[in-house]
Amino acid sequence: MIDREVCVMIAAAGMGKRMNIKQNKQYLPIHGKPMVRHTIEIFDGMEEISFIVLLIREGEESMMGEILASMDLSHSIYLVVGGDERQDTIWKGLHFLKNWDGIILTHDGARPFVTKEEVRAVIEGAGESGACCLMTPMKDTVKISEDGLWSGVTPDRSKLFAIQTPQGFQKDILVRAYKQAYDEGYYGTDDCSLVEKTGRKVKLIRGSYNNIKITTPEDLIFADAIYSDRKSP
């Protein structure tokens, strides 16, 4: 049982370059509703969540405000303008929370199919271990190549895992990791990689292959199938 407040920071400030569109992919519709709305609804429907920080692109305040105004929200939601890279965006969110302490979940706005059970598992994991994330075992064989043309090494697939969000942290652990990253001038591929740089291990929690990050046009087809399957009797 977690007796600390839990904040989820939803990163919705990405450019969506691989989607080959001019607008932020977070606003693309899935069954008539913007993708990011589906994501918000998951966390807004959980009593374990204390409040939500929505990290958005500059200039999209009005668009996001209209989406929020159309929702029957149960939680307070705060809009914070993000930065150029995802790491800069989360850092701005942490600055917004400088006078608050608790457990922080970081989640991609483009992952609208995480389940409440998975979120609860991450909250518990963060409370117990300090840092954790969802993962799924790799199904494909992975090759390491220096030039993208020739295979060099084939790592042991049993030791490879695809990492998802939400990722959960006790706030002081995440803030310390971000400060070290900026002090040493490096950018990580996710929040857990920054925590690992401090020497701390991150607990892995089994997630679902349905918790996809919608990145390419092909992902929208998969997203439609997942949504339809969940709504079917």
Coordinates of C-alpha atoms in Angstrom, one line a residue:
M1 CA 0.0 0.0 0.0
I2 CA 1.5 3.4 -1.1
D3 CA 0.9 6.2 1.3
R4 CA 2.6 8.9 -0.8
E5 CA 1.1 11.1 -3.5
V6 CA 1.5 9.9 -7.0
C7 CA 1.9 12.3 -10.0
V8 CA 1.9 11.2 -13.6
M9 CA 3.7 13.3 -16.1
I10 CA 2.4 12.6 -19.6
A11 CA 4.8 13.6 -22.3
A12 CA 2.8 15.0 -25.3
A13 CA 5.3 17.4 -26.7
G14 CA 6.8 15.2 -29.5
M15 CA 7.0 16.2 -33.1
G16 CA 5.9 12.9 -34.6
K17 CA 8.5 13.0 -37.4
R18 CA 8.2 9.2 -38.1
M19 CA 4.5 9.6 -38.6
N20 CA 5.1 11.8 -41.6
I21 CA 2.5 14.4 -40.7
K22 CA 2.7 18.1 -40.0
Q23 CA 0.7 18.0 -36.8
N24 CA 1.6 16.6 -33.4
K25 CA 0.6 12.9 -33.5
Q26 CA -0.9 13.1 -30.1
Y27 CA -4.0 14.7 -31.7
L28 CA -4.6 12.0 -34.3
P29 CA -7.9 10.3 -33.7
I30 CA -8.4 6.7 -32.5
H31 CA -12.1 5.8 -32.9
G32 CA -13.2 9.4 -32.9
K33 CA -11.1 10.7 -30.0
P34 CA -7.6 12.3 -30.0
M35 CA -4.9 9.7 -29.0
V36 CA -3.8 11.8 -26.0
R37 CA -7.4 11.9 -24.7
H38 CA -7.4 8.1 -24.5
T39 CA -4.2 8.3 -22.5
I40 CA -5.4 10.9 -20.1
E41 CA -8.6 9.0 -19.5
I42 CA -6.7 6.0 -18.2
F43 CA -4.9 7.9 -15.4
D44 CA -7.8 10.2 -14.7
G45 CA -9.9 7.1 -13.9
M46 CA -7.5 5.9 -11.2
E47 CA -7.9 6.8 -7.5
E48 CA -4.2 6.0 -7.0
I49 CA -3.2 9.1 -9.1
S50 CA -3.1 12.4 -7.2
F51 CA -2.8 14.7 -10.2
I52 CA -1.6 14.9 -13.7
V53 CA 1.0 17.1 -15.4
L54 CA 0.5 17.3 -19.1
L55 CA 3.7 18.2 -21.0
I56 CA 2.9 19.9 -24.3
R57 CA 4.5 21.7 -27.2
E58 CA 4.6 25.5 -27.2
G59 CA 1.6 26.9 -29.1
E60 CA -0.6 23.9 -28.4
E61 CA -2.0 25.2 -25.1
S62 CA -5.4 26.2 -26.7
M63 CA -5.8 22.9 -28.6
M64 CA -5.0 20.8 -25.5
G65 CA -7.3 23.1 -23.4
E66 CA -10.2 22.4 -25.7
I67 CA -9.7 18.6 -25.3
L68 CA -9.6 18.9 -21.5
A69 CA -12.7 21.2 -21.5
S70 CA -14.6 18.5 -23.4
M71 CA -13.8 15.9 -20.7
D72 CA -15.5 15.1 -17.4
L73 CA -12.3 15.1 -15.4
S74 CA -11.8 13.7 -11.9
H75 CA -8.3 15.0 -11.3
S76 CA -6.5 18.4 -11.5
I77 CA -4.4 18.6 -14.7
Y78 CA -1.6 21.1 -15.1
L79 CA -0.2 22.1 -18.5
V80 CA 3.5 22.6 -18.8
V81 CA 5.3 23.6 -22.0
G82 CA 8.0 21.1 -22.8
G83 CA 11.5 21.4 -24.4
D84 CA 13.2 20.4 -27.6
E85 CA 13.9 16.8 -26.6
R86 CA 12.0 14.5 -24.4
Q87 CA 14.6 14.7 -21.7
D88 CA 14.3 18.5 -21.7
T89 CA 10.5 18.1 -21.5
I90 CA 10.6 15.8 -18.5
W91 CA 13.1 18.2 -16.8
K92 CA 10.7 21.1 -17.2
G93 CA 8.0 18.9 -15.5
L94 CA 10.4 18.2 -12.7
H95 CA 11.0 21.9 -12.2
F96 CA 7.3 22.4 -12.1
L97 CA 7.2 19.9 -9.2
K98 CA 10.1 21.4 -7.3
N99 CA 8.0 22.0 -4.2
W100 CA 6.2 18.7 -4.2
D101 CA 7.4 15.3 -3.2
G102 CA 6.1 11.8 -3.9
I103 CA 6.1 9.1 -6.6
I104 CA 6.4 10.3 -10.2
L105 CA 5.3 8.3 -13.2
T106 CA 6.5 9.3 -16.6
H107 CA 4.4 8.2 -19.5
D108 CA 4.3 8.7 -23.3
G109 CA 1.1 10.4 -24.5
A110 CA 1.3 8.1 -27.5
R111 CA 0.8 5.0 -25.4
P112 CA -3.0 5.0 -25.0
F113 CA -3.4 1.2 -24.2
V114 CA -1.6 0.8 -20.9
T115 CA -3.9 -0.9 -18.4
K116 CA -4.8 0.3 -14.9
E117 CA -3.4 -2.9 -13.5
E118 CA 0.0 -2.2 -15.2
V119 CA 0.0 1.3 -13.8
R120 CA -0.7 0.0 -10.3
A121 CA 2.1 -2.4 -10.6
V122 CA 4.5 0.4 -11.5
I123 CA 3.3 2.5 -8.6
E124 CA 3.9 -0.3 -6.2
G125 CA 7.3 -1.0 -7.8
A126 CA 8.4 2.6 -7.5
G127 CA 7.4 2.6 -3.8
E128 CA 9.3 -0.5 -3.0
S129 CA 12.4 -0.2 -5.2
G130 CA 12.7 3.5 -6.0
A131 CA 12.8 3.0 -9.8
C132 CA 11.0 0.7 -12.1
C133 CA 9.5 0.3 -15.6
L134 CA 7.3 -1.9 -17.7
M135 CA 8.9 -4.3 -20.2
T136 CA 8.2 -7.1 -22.5
P137 CA 10.6 -9.9 -23.5
M138 CA 11.9 -9.5 -27.1
K139 CA 10.2 -11.8 -29.6
D140 CA 12.6 -11.1 -32.5
T141 CA 16.3 -11.9 -32.8
V142 CA 18.3 -8.7 -32.6
K143 CA 21.4 -7.9 -34.5
I144 CA 24.0 -5.2 -33.6
S145 CA 25.5 -3.5 -36.6
E146 CA 28.0 -0.6 -36.8
D147 CA 26.9 0.6 -40.2
G148 CA 23.4 -0.8 -40.6
L149 CA 24.6 -2.9 -43.6
W150 CA 26.4 -5.8 -42.0
S151 CA 25.6 -7.8 -38.9
G152 CA 28.3 -7.8 -36.2
V153 CA 26.9 -9.4 -33.1
T154 CA 23.7 -11.3 -32.2
P155 CA 23.0 -10.8 -28.5
D156 CA 21.3 -13.4 -26.4
R157 CA 17.6 -12.8 -26.9
S158 CA 16.7 -14.2 -23.5
K159 CA 18.5 -11.2 -21.9
L160 CA 16.8 -8.6 -24.1
F161 CA 13.7 -6.7 -23.1
A162 CA 11.7 -3.9 -24.8
I163 CA 11.1 -1.1 -22.3
Q164 CA 7.8 0.7 -22.0
T165 CA 6.1 3.4 -20.0
P166 CA 4.9 4.3 -17.5
Q167 CA 8.2 4.4 -15.6
G168 CA 8.0 5.0 -11.9
F169 CA 10.4 6.8 -9.5
Q170 CA 10.6 8.2 -6.1
K171 CA 11.1 11.9 -6.9
D172 CA 14.5 12.4 -5.4
I173 CA 16.0 9.5 -7.4
L174 CA 14.7 10.9 -10.7
V175 CA 15.8 14.5 -9.9
R176 CA 19.3 13.3 -8.9
A177 CA 19.6 11.4 -12.2
Y178 CA 18.5 14.3 -14.3
K179 CA 20.9 16.7 -12.5
Q180 CA 23.8 14.3 -13.1
A181 CA 22.8 13.9 -16.8
Y182 CA 22.9 17.7 -17.4
D183 CA 26.0 18.2 -15.3
E184 CA 27.8 15.6 -17.4
G185 CA 26.2 16.6 -20.7
Y186 CA 24.5 13.5 -21.8
Y187 CA 21.0 12.5 -23.1
G188 CA 19.5 9.2 -22.3
T189 CA 16.9 7.2 -24.4
D190 CA 14.5 7.1 -21.5
D191 CA 14.3 8.1 -17.8
C192 CA 15.5 4.7 -16.6
S193 CA 18.7 5.0 -18.5
L194 CA 19.5 8.2 -16.6
V195 CA 18.8 6.5 -13.3
E196 CA 21.0 3.6 -14.3
K197 CA 23.8 6.1 -15.0
T198 CA 23.8 7.0 -11.3
G199 CA 24.6 3.4 -10.5
R200 CA 21.1 2.4 -9.4
K201 CA 19.3 -0.7 -10.7
V202 CA 15.9 -0.4 -12.1
K203 CA 13.2 -3.0 -11.3
L204 CA 11.6 -4.5 -14.4
I205 CA 7.9 -5.3 -14.4
R206 CA 6.2 -7.5 -17.0
G207 CA 4.0 -5.4 -19.3
S208 CA 1.8 -6.2 -22.3
Y209 CA 2.6 -6.3 -26.0
N210 CA -0.6 -4.2 -26.5
N211 CA 1.0 -1.3 -24.7
I212 CA 2.4 0.0 -28.0
K213 CA 3.9 3.5 -28.6
I214 CA 2.2 4.8 -31.7
T215 CA 5.1 6.1 -33.8
T216 CA 4.4 5.2 -37.5
P217 CA 1.3 5.1 -39.7
E218 CA 1.4 1.3 -39.5
D219 CA 1.0 1.6 -35.7
L220 CA -2.4 3.2 -36.2
I221 CA -3.7 0.0 -37.8
F222 CA -2.6 -2.0 -34.8
A223 CA -4.0 0.6 -32.5
D224 CA -7.4 0.4 -34.2
A225 CA -7.3 -3.4 -33.7
I226 CA -6.4 -3.2 -30.0
Y227 CA -9.2 -0.7 -29.4
S228 CA -11.8 -2.7 -31.3
D229 CA -10.8 -5.9 -29.4
R230 CA -11.1 -4.2 -26.0
K231 CA -14.6 -2.8 -26.8
S232 CA -15.9 -6.1 -28.2
P233 CA -18.3 -8.1 -26.0

